[in-house]
Coordinates of C-alpha atoms in Angstrom, one line a residue:
X20 CA 1.9 56.9 -22.0
X21 CA -1.5 55.4 -22.9
X22 CA -3.9 55.2 -20.0
X23 CA -4.6 51.6 -21.0
X24 CA -1.0 50.5 -20.4
X25 CA -1.7 48.9 -17.0
X26 CA -5.3 47.7 -17.6
X27 CA -6.5 44.2 -18.2
X28 CA -9.9 42.5 -18.5
X29 CA -11.3 39.6 -16.5
X30 CA -8.1 38.6 -14.6
X31 CA -8.1 35.2 -13.0
X32 CA -5.7 33.3 -10.8
X33 CA -5.4 29.5 -11.0
X34 CA -3.5 27.6 -8.4
X35 CA -2.3 24.0 -9.2
X36 CA -0.8 22.5 -6.0
X37 CA 0.3 18.9 -5.3
X38 CA 1.3 16.8 -2.3
X39 CA 2.1 13.2 -1.6
X40 CA -0.7 11.1 -0.2
X41 CA -0.7 9.4 3.2
X42 CA -3.6 7.2 3.9
X43 CA -3.2 7.7 7.7
X44 CA -3.5 11.5 7.4
X45 CA -6.5 12.1 5.0
X46 CA -7.8 15.6 5.6
X47 CA -4.8 16.4 7.8
X48 CA -2.5 16.5 4.8
X49 CA -0.7 19.8 4.6
X50 CA -2.2 20.5 1.2
X51 CA -5.8 20.5 2.6
X52 CA -4.8 22.5 5.6
X53 CA -3.4 25.2 3.2
X54 CA -6.5 24.9 1.1
X55 CA -8.7 25.8 4.0
X56 CA -6.7 28.9 4.8
X57 CA -6.8 30.0 1.2
X58 CA -10.6 29.5 0.8
X59 CA -11.3 31.2 4.2
X60 CA -9.3 34.1 3.1
X61 CA -11.8 34.9 0.4
X62 CA -15.0 33.0 1.5
X63 CA -15.1 32.9 5.3
X64 CA -16.8 29.8 6.9
X65 CA -15.9 27.5 4.0
X66 CA -13.7 24.5 4.9
X67 CA -12.8 22.1 2.2
X68 CA -11.6 19.6 4.8
X69 CA -15.1 19.2 6.1
X70 CA -16.3 18.0 2.6
X71 CA -13.5 15.7 1.5
X72 CA -14.4 12.1 0.7
X73 CA -11.4 9.8 0.5
X74 CA -11.6 6.6 -1.5
X75 CA -10.7 3.3 0.1
X76 CA -7.6 1.4 -0.8
X77 CA -9.6 -0.8 -3.3
X78 CA -10.1 2.2 -5.6
X79 CA -7.5 1.8 -8.3
X80 CA -8.7 4.7 -10.4
X81 CA -5.9 7.0 -11.7
X82 CA -8.0 10.1 -10.9
X83 CA -10.6 10.5 -8.1
X84 CA -12.5 13.6 -7.3
X85 CA -12.6 14.1 -3.5
X86 CA -15.9 16.1 -3.4
X87 CA -19.4 14.9 -3.9
X88 CA -20.0 17.5 -6.5
X89 CA -16.5 17.4 -8.0
X90 CA -15.8 21.0 -7.1
X91 CA -16.8 23.7 -4.6
X92 CA -17.9 27.0 -6.1
X93 CA -17.8 30.4 -4.4
X94 CA -19.2 33.9 -5.1
X95 CA -18.4 36.9 -3.0
X96 CA -20.6 39.8 -2.2
X97 CA -18.0 42.3 -3.2
X98 CA -18.5 44.8 -5.9
X99 CA -17.5 43.7 -8.5
X100 CA -18.1 40.1 -7.7
X101 CA -15.2 37.7 -7.3
X102 CA -15.9 34.2 -8.3
X103 CA -13.9 31.1 -7.5
X104 CA -13.9 27.3 -7.1
X105 CA -11.8 24.6 -5.5
X106 CA -11.5 21.1 -6.9
X107 CA -9.5 18.6 -4.8
X108 CA -8.4 15.4 -6.5
X109 CA -6.4 12.3 -5.9
X110 CA -4.2 11.5 -8.9
X111 CA -2.3 8.2 -8.7
X112 CA -0.2 8.6 -5.5
X113 CA -0.7 12.3 -5.1
X114 CA -3.3 14.8 -4.0
X115 CA -4.0 17.7 -6.3
X116 CA -5.8 21.0 -5.6
X117 CA -7.1 23.1 -8.5
X118 CA -8.2 26.5 -7.1
X119 CA -9.5 29.6 -9.0
X120 CA -10.2 33.1 -7.9
X121 CA -11.0 36.1 -10.2
X122 CA -13.5 37.9 -12.4
X123 CA -15.9 36.4 -14.8
X124 CA -15.2 37.2 -18.5
X125 CA -19.0 37.0 -19.0
X126 CA -19.7 40.0 -16.8
X127 CA -19.3 43.0 -19.1
X128 CA -20.3 45.4 -16.4
X129 CA -16.9 44.9 -14.7
X130 CA -15.0 46.3 -17.7
X131 CA -11.3 46.8 -17.8
X132 CA -9.5 46.9 -14.4
X133 CA -6.2 48.1 -13.2
X134 CA -3.4 45.6 -12.8
X135 CA -3.2 46.6 -9.2
X136 CA -6.5 44.7 -8.6
X137 CA -4.4 41.5 -8.5
X138 CA -3.1 42.5 -5.1
X139 CA -6.4 41.4 -3.4
X140 CA -6.1 37.9 -4.9
X141 CA -3.1 37.1 -2.8
X142 CA -3.4 38.8 0.6
X143 CA -0.4 38.0 2.9
X144 CA 0.9 35.7 0.2
X145 CA -1.8 33.2 0.9
X146 CA -1.3 31.5 -2.5
X147 CA 2.3 30.6 -1.7
X148 CA 2.1 27.1 0.0
X149 CA 4.2 26.5 3.1
X150 CA 7.3 24.4 2.9
X151 CA 6.7 20.8 3.6
X152 CA 8.4 17.5 2.7
X153 CA 5.1 16.3 1.4
X154 CA 4.3 19.3 -0.8
X155 CA 5.5 18.5 -4.3
X156 CA 5.1 21.9 -5.8
X157 CA 2.7 24.4 -7.3
X158 CA 2.0 26.3 -10.4
X159 CA 0.3 29.7 -10.4
X160 CA -1.3 30.7 -13.6
X161 CA -2.4 34.3 -14.2
X162 CA -4.8 34.7 -17.1
X163 CA -6.1 38.1 -18.3
X164 CA -7.6 39.5 -21.5
X165 CA -5.8 42.3 -23.3
X166 CA -8.0 45.3 -23.7
X167 CA -9.1 46.4 -27.1
X168 CA -6.5 49.1 -27.2
X169 CA -3.6 46.8 -26.2
X170 CA -4.2 43.7 -28.3
X171 CA -1.9 44.9 -31.0
X172 CA 0.9 46.1 -28.8
X173 CA 4.4 44.7 -29.4
X174 CA 6.1 41.9 -27.4
X175 CA 8.1 44.4 -25.3
X176 CA 4.9 46.0 -24.0
X177 CA 3.4 42.6 -23.3
X178 CA 6.5 41.5 -21.4
X179 CA 6.2 44.7 -19.2
X180 CA 2.5 44.1 -18.6
X181 CA 3.2 40.4 -17.6
X182 CA 5.9 41.7 -15.2
X183 CA 3.5 44.1 -13.6
X184 CA 0.9 41.3 -13.2
X185 CA 3.4 39.0 -11.6
X186 CA 4.9 41.6 -9.3
X187 CA 1.5 43.0 -8.3
X188 CA 0.3 39.5 -7.3
X189 CA 3.5 38.2 -5.6
X190 CA 5.2 41.4 -4.4
X191 CA 8.7 40.6 -2.9
X192 CA 8.2 36.9 -3.6
X193 CA 8.2 37.5 -7.4
X194 CA 10.5 34.9 -9.0
X195 CA 12.9 35.9 -11.8
X196 CA 11.7 35.9 -15.4
X197 CA 12.5 32.7 -17.2
X198 CA 11.2 32.8 -20.8
X199 CA 8.4 33.9 -23.1
X200 CA 6.4 32.2 -25.9
X201 CA 3.1 31.8 -27.6
X202 CA 0.3 29.4 -26.7
X203 CA -2.7 29.3 -29.0
X204 CA -1.6 32.7 -30.6
X205 CA -1.6 34.4 -27.2
X206 CA 1.5 35.6 -25.4
X207 CA 2.6 33.6 -22.3
X208 CA 5.4 34.3 -19.9
X209 CA 7.1 32.0 -17.4
X210 CA 8.7 33.1 -14.1
X211 CA 10.8 31.0 -11.7
X212 CA 13.9 28.9 -11.7
X213 CA 13.1 25.6 -13.5
X214 CA 15.0 23.8 -10.7
X215 CA 12.6 25.2 -8.1
X216 CA 9.2 23.8 -7.1
X217 CA 7.2 27.0 -7.8
X218 CA 6.3 28.1 -11.3
X219 CA 4.4 31.2 -12.3
X220 CA 2.8 31.7 -15.7
X221 CA 1.2 34.9 -17.1
X222 CA -1.0 34.2 -20.1
X223 CA -2.5 37.2 -21.8
X224 CA -5.4 36.3 -24.1
X225 CA -5.5 38.2 -27.3
X226 CA -8.8 36.6 -28.5
X227 CA -11.2 33.8 -27.6
X228 CA -9.1 31.0 -29.1
X229 CA -6.7 30.7 -26.2
X230 CA -9.5 30.9 -23.6
X231 CA -11.6 28.3 -25.4
X232 CA -8.7 25.9 -25.8
X233 CA -7.8 26.3 -22.2
X234 CA -11.3 25.4 -21.1
X235 CA -11.1 22.1 -23.1
X236 CA -7.8 20.8 -21.6
X237 CA -7.8 22.1 -18.1
X238 CA -8.0 18.6 -16.6
X239 CA -5.0 17.4 -18.7
X240 CA -3.2 20.6 -17.6
X241 CA -3.7 19.5 -14.0
X242 CA -1.9 16.2 -14.7
X243 CA 0.7 17.9 -16.8
X244 CA 1.7 20.2 -14.0
X245 CA 1.7 17.3 -11.6
X246 CA 4.3 15.5 -13.7
X247 CA 6.3 18.6 -13.8
X248 CA 6.2 19.0 -10.0
X249 CA 7.3 15.4 -9.6
X250 CA 10.2 15.9 -11.9
X251 CA 11.3 19.1 -10.3
X252 CA 11.0 17.7 -6.8
X253 CA 13.0 14.6 -7.7
X254 CA 15.8 16.8 -9.1
X255 CA 15.8 19.0 -6.0
X256 CA 16.1 15.9 -3.8
X257 CA 18.9 14.7 -6.0
X258 CA 20.8 17.9 -5.2
X259 CA 20.6 17.1 -1.5
X260 CA 22.0 13.6 -2.3
X261 CA 24.7 15.2 -4.4
X262 CA 25.9 17.3 -1.4
X263 CA 25.9 14.2 0.8
X264 CA 27.8 12.2 -1.8
X265 CA 30.3 15.1 -2.3
X266 CA 30.9 15.3 1.4
X267 CA 31.3 11.5 1.7
X268 CA 33.6 11.4 -1.3
X269 CA 35.9 14.0 0.3
X270 CA 36.0 12.1 3.6
X271 CA 36.9 8.9 1.7
X272 CA 39.8 10.6 -0.1
X273 CA 41.0 12.0 3.2
X274 CA 40.9 8.6 4.8
X275 CA 42.8 7.0 1.9
X276 CA 45.5 9.8 2.1
X277 CA 46.0 9.0 5.8
X278 CA 46.2 5.3 5.1
X279 CA 48.8 5.9 2.4
X280 CA 50.8 8.1 4.7
X281 CA 50.7 5.5 7.4
X282 CA 51.9 2.9 4.9
X283 CA 54.8 5.1 3.9
X284 CA 56.0 6.0 7.4
X285 CA 55.0 3.2 9.8
X286 CA 56.7 0.0 10.6
X287 CA 54.5 -3.1 11.1
X288 CA 53.7 -3.8 14.7
X289 CA 50.8 -4.7 16.9
X290 CA 49.4 -1.2 17.1
X291 CA 49.9 -0.7 13.3
X292 CA 47.9 -3.9 12.5
X293 CA 45.1 -3.0 14.9
X294 CA 44.8 0.5 13.4
X295 CA 44.4 -1.0 9.9
X296 CA 41.8 -3.4 11.2
X297 CA 39.9 -0.3 12.5
X298 CA 40.3 1.5 9.2
X299 CA 39.0 -1.6 7.4
X300 CA 35.8 -1.6 9.5
X301 CA 35.4 2.2 9.0
X302 CA 35.7 1.9 5.2
X303 CA 33.3 -1.0 5.1
X304 CA 30.7 1.0 7.0
X305 CA 31.2 4.1 4.8
X306 CA 31.0 1.9 1.7
X307 CA 27.6 0.8 2.7
X308 CA 26.2 4.3 3.4
X309 CA 27.9 5.6 0.2
X310 CA 26.3 2.9 -1.9
X311 CA 22.9 3.7 -0.4
X312 CA 23.3 7.3 -1.4
X313 CA 24.2 6.3 -5.0
X314 CA 21.1 4.1 -5.0
X315 CA 19.0 7.0 -4.0
X316 CA 20.5 9.1 -6.7
X317 CA 19.7 6.4 -9.2
X318 CA 16.1 6.2 -7.9
X319 CA 15.6 10.0 -8.4
X320 CA 16.9 9.6 -12.0
X321 CA 14.4 6.8 -12.6
X322 CA 11.6 9.0 -11.1
X323 CA 12.5 11.7 -13.6
X324 CA 12.6 9.3 -16.5
X325 CA 9.1 7.8 -15.6
X326 CA 7.4 11.2 -15.1
X327 CA 9.1 12.7 -18.2
X328 CA 7.6 10.0 -20.2
X329 CA 4.2 10.7 -18.7
X330 CA 4.7 14.4 -19.3
X331 CA 5.3 13.9 -23.0
X332 CA 2.4 11.5 -23.2
X333 CA 0.1 14.0 -21.7
X334 CA 1.2 16.6 -24.2
X335 CA 0.3 14.1 -26.9
X336 CA -3.1 13.5 -25.4
X337 CA -3.8 17.2 -25.3
X338 CA -2.9 17.5 -29.0
X339 CA -5.2 14.6 -29.8
X340 CA -8.1 16.1 -27.7
X341 CA -7.8 19.5 -29.4
X342 CA -6.9 18.0 -32.8
X343 CA -3.8 20.3 -33.1
X344 CA -0.2 19.8 -34.1
X345 CA 2.2 19.4 -31.2
X346 CA 4.1 22.5 -32.3
X347 CA 1.2 24.6 -31.1
X348 CA 2.2 23.4 -27.6
X349 CA 5.9 24.2 -28.0
X350 CA 5.8 26.4 -24.9
X351 CA 4.6 23.5 -22.8
X352 CA 6.8 21.0 -24.6
X353 CA 9.9 23.0 -23.7
X354 CA 10.1 21.5 -20.2
X355 CA 9.9 18.0 -21.5
X356 CA 12.4 18.5 -24.4
X357 CA 14.9 20.8 -22.7
X358 CA 14.6 21.2 -18.9
X359 CA 13.9 17.6 -17.8
X360 CA 16.5 16.0 -20.1
X361 CA 19.0 18.5 -18.6
X362 CA 18.1 17.1 -15.2
X363 CA 18.7 13.6 -16.4
X364 CA 22.1 14.5 -17.9
X365 CA 23.1 16.1 -14.7
X366 CA 22.2 13.1 -12.6
X367 CA 23.9 10.8 -15.0
X368 CA 27.1 12.9 -14.8
X369 CA 26.9 12.9 -11.0
X370 CA 26.6 9.1 -10.9
X371 CA 29.5 8.7 -13.3
X372 CA 31.7 10.8 -11.1
X373 CA 30.7 9.4 -7.7
X374 CA 30.8 5.8 -8.8
X375 CA 34.6 6.2 -8.8
X376 CA 34.3 6.6 -5.1
X377 CA 32.9 3.0 -4.8
X378 CA 35.9 1.8 -6.8
X379 CA 38.3 3.7 -4.5
X380 CA 36.7 2.2 -1.4
X381 CA 36.8 -1.3 -2.8
X382 CA 40.4 -1.0 -3.8
X383 CA 41.3 0.5 -0.4
X384 CA 39.5 -2.3 1.4
X385 CA 41.2 -5.0 -0.7
X386 CA 44.6 -3.4 -0.1
X387 CA 44.1 -3.1 3.6
X388 CA 42.8 -6.6 3.9
X389 CA 45.8 -7.9 2.0
X390 CA 48.2 -5.9 4.3
X391 CA 46.4 -7.2 7.4
X392 CA 46.4 -10.8 6.1
X393 CA 50.1 -10.6 5.3
X394 CA 51.0 -9.1 8.6
X395 CA 48.8 -11.5 10.5
X396 CA 50.3 -14.4 8.7
X397 CA 53.8 -13.2 9.5
X398 CA 52.8 -12.8 13.2
X399 CA 51.2 -16.3 13.2
X400 CA 54.4 -17.8 11.7
X401 CA 56.6 -16.1 14.2
X402 CA 54.3 -17.2 17.1
X403 CA 54.3 -20.8 15.7
X404 CA 58.1 -20.9 15.5
X405 CA 58.4 -19.6 19.0
X406 CA 55.9 -22.2 20.3
X407 CA 57.7 -25.0 18.4
X408 CA 61.1 -23.9 19.9
X409 CA 59.6 -23.9 23.4
X410 CA 58.0 -27.3 22.7
X411 CA 61.3 -28.8 21.6
X412 CA 63.1 -27.3 24.7
X413 CA 60.4 -28.8 26.9
X414 CA 60.6 -32.1 25.2
X415 CA 64.4 -32.2 25.6
X416 CA 64.1 -31.3 29.3
X417 CA 61.6 -34.0 29.8
X418 CA 63.8 -36.5 28.0
X419 CA 66.8 -35.6 30.1
X420 CA 64.7 -36.0 33.2
X421 CA 63.5 -39.3 32.0
X422 CA 67.1 -40.4 31.3
X423 CA 68.2 -39.4 34.7
X424 CA 65.3 -41.2 36.4
X425 CA 66.0 -44.3 34.3
X426 CA 69.8 -44.3 35.0
X427 CA 69.3 -43.6 38.7
X428 CA 66.7 -46.4 38.8
X429 CA 69.2 -48.8 37.2
X430 CA 71.9 -47.7 39.6
X431 CA 69.7 -48.1 42.6
X432 CA 68.6 -51.5 41.5
X433 CA 72.2 -52.6 41.0
X434 CA 73.2 -51.1 44.4
X435 CA 70.3 -52.9 46.0
X436 CA 71.5 -56.2 44.7
X437 CA 75.0 -55.7 46.1
X438 CA 73.7 -54.2 49.3
X439 CA 71.9 -57.5 49.9
X440 CA 75.2 -58.7 51.1
X441 CA 75.2 -56.2 53.9
X442 CA 74.5 -59.1 56.3
X443 CA 78.2 -59.7 56.3
X444 CA 78.6 -56.8 58.7
X445 CA 77.9 -59.1 61.6
X446 CA 81.1 -61.1 60.9
X447 CA 84.0 -60.4 63.3
X448 CA 86.2 -57.4 62.5
X449 CA 90.0 -57.8 62.6
X450 CA 92.4 -54.9 63.0
X451 CA 96.1 -54.8 62.0
X452 CA 98.6 -55.6 64.7
X453 CA 102.2 -56.3 65.0
X454 CA 101.7 -59.8 64.0
X455 CA 99.2 -59.0 61.3
X456 CA 100.1 -55.9 59.4
X457 CA 98.3 -56.7 56.2
X458 CA 94.8 -58.0 56.7
X459 CA 92.2 -58.6 54.0
X460 CA 89.3 -56.1 54.0
X461 CA 86.3 -57.0 56.0
X462 CA 83.5 -58.6 53.9
X463 CA 81.2 -55.7 54.7
X464 CA 83.7 -53.2 53.3
X465 CA 84.1 -55.3 50.3
X466 CA 80.4 -55.6 49.8
X467 CA 79.8 -51.8 50.3
X468 CA 82.6 -50.8 47.9
X469 CA 81.3 -53.3 45.4
X470 CA 77.8 -52.0 45.8
X471 CA 78.8 -48.4 45.1
X472 CA 81.0 -49.4 42.1
X473 CA 78.2 -51.5 40.7
X474 CA 75.6 -48.7 41.1
X475 CA 77.8 -46.1 39.5
X476 CA 78.7 -48.4 36.7
X477 CA 75.2 -49.5 36.1
X478 CA 74.1 -45.9 36.1
X479 CA 76.7 -45.0 33.5
X480 CA 76.1 -48.0 31.3
X481 CA 72.3 -47.3 31.4
X482 CA 72.8 -43.7 30.5
X483 CA 75.1 -44.5 27.6
X484 CA 72.6 -47.2 26.3
X485 CA 69.7 -44.6 26.4
X486 CA 71.8 -42.0 24.5
X487 CA 72.7 -44.5 21.8
X488 CA 69.1 -45.6 21.5
X489 CA 67.9 -42.0 21.2
X490 CA 70.5 -41.2 18.5
X491 CA 69.5 -44.3 16.5
X492 CA 65.8 -43.2 16.8
X493 CA 66.6 -39.6 15.7
X494 CA 68.7 -40.9 12.8
X495 CA 65.9 -43.3 11.6
X496 CA 63.3 -40.5 11.9

């Protein structure tokens, strides 16, 4: 095989990394901490965090450079020399780091180099940013000139060369191959799962056209990759919400199955009704958390929509700046035309499926509430009937007692009137003898018997009169 197979000219590594801003953190943002480690790995003693200048809240510019001189340039004492720069920016609500390390294409003394030289540009995988909730993502761009002997090689060779570049730089962290294309008449290859937050590009310059065009739209490319990172991060977050929704949906279905089984096998009673009240509270609570998850899923869909629009607009700006047709950027357009719309369709399908869960919960809540209300109404009716029966019995007992008291009162009054004649007891008593066998009763006896008879009679008459009066009252009512 040709000795030039694994040789390239002026290889360079460009890192585009992004994180969310936090005004309270400033230089402590994980992106700047990672930037210091990267720079110190190649140029010891240089800390970008010592030189950062953060704008105040009144600065509403979409893009702000966070260094006094826009960028920090480095040159190593190695042979051949390694050059580099770091340019930190604040773009809208995000921090962006544009970092470069590599060989200058103006230094002809370097000549063609082995692909293996890329190993020293990523010692200990320093270019792979640590995982963090605030890190949005990163894009690694490997650029290299084809040698004079390899410019006319076929696409299969170029693919193998790109694979070598990627594997040499990233080692065991090399992402899978994704797709290949052309950008300004030079071959470009993408590695990584489009759903991941790390993208690797290998761009092999065939002539000066690609290199010159790249120099003109580098700042737009920083923004373009930012929108890509936002879209990818939003889709990743939506997958976490998808798992939570799927789990919640399964739990809801299990709850509904248990409720249906209880309806089919249980008889209404006090425990039954209390259990349904508990289920009603549980479903209401789950409905609230479920709705919040759906809302978050919608928010991520909106985030993708907004940033997809910005992504396509940036493509348009690049075309206008370079005065080229958009088809020349078809490789970059692919993400905006195919990948991101696929994310949108996926989220839309997820929402359509999981929104049925809301309907199920609402129907279950309505059904349980109806059952509880019906059972509660039946229990209230029974309790009311029982109370009415007790009330009537109490009223009857009270009336009977009142009747008795009234009748006794009348009897006592009548007896008292007759008993007023008890003074006759002082009259002389006569007893039967031989000469008086039949004597009239003593006046006292007569008065006593009359008193008793009058009391009993008055009591009976009073009681009959009260009964007749009550019957007439009940009949009239």
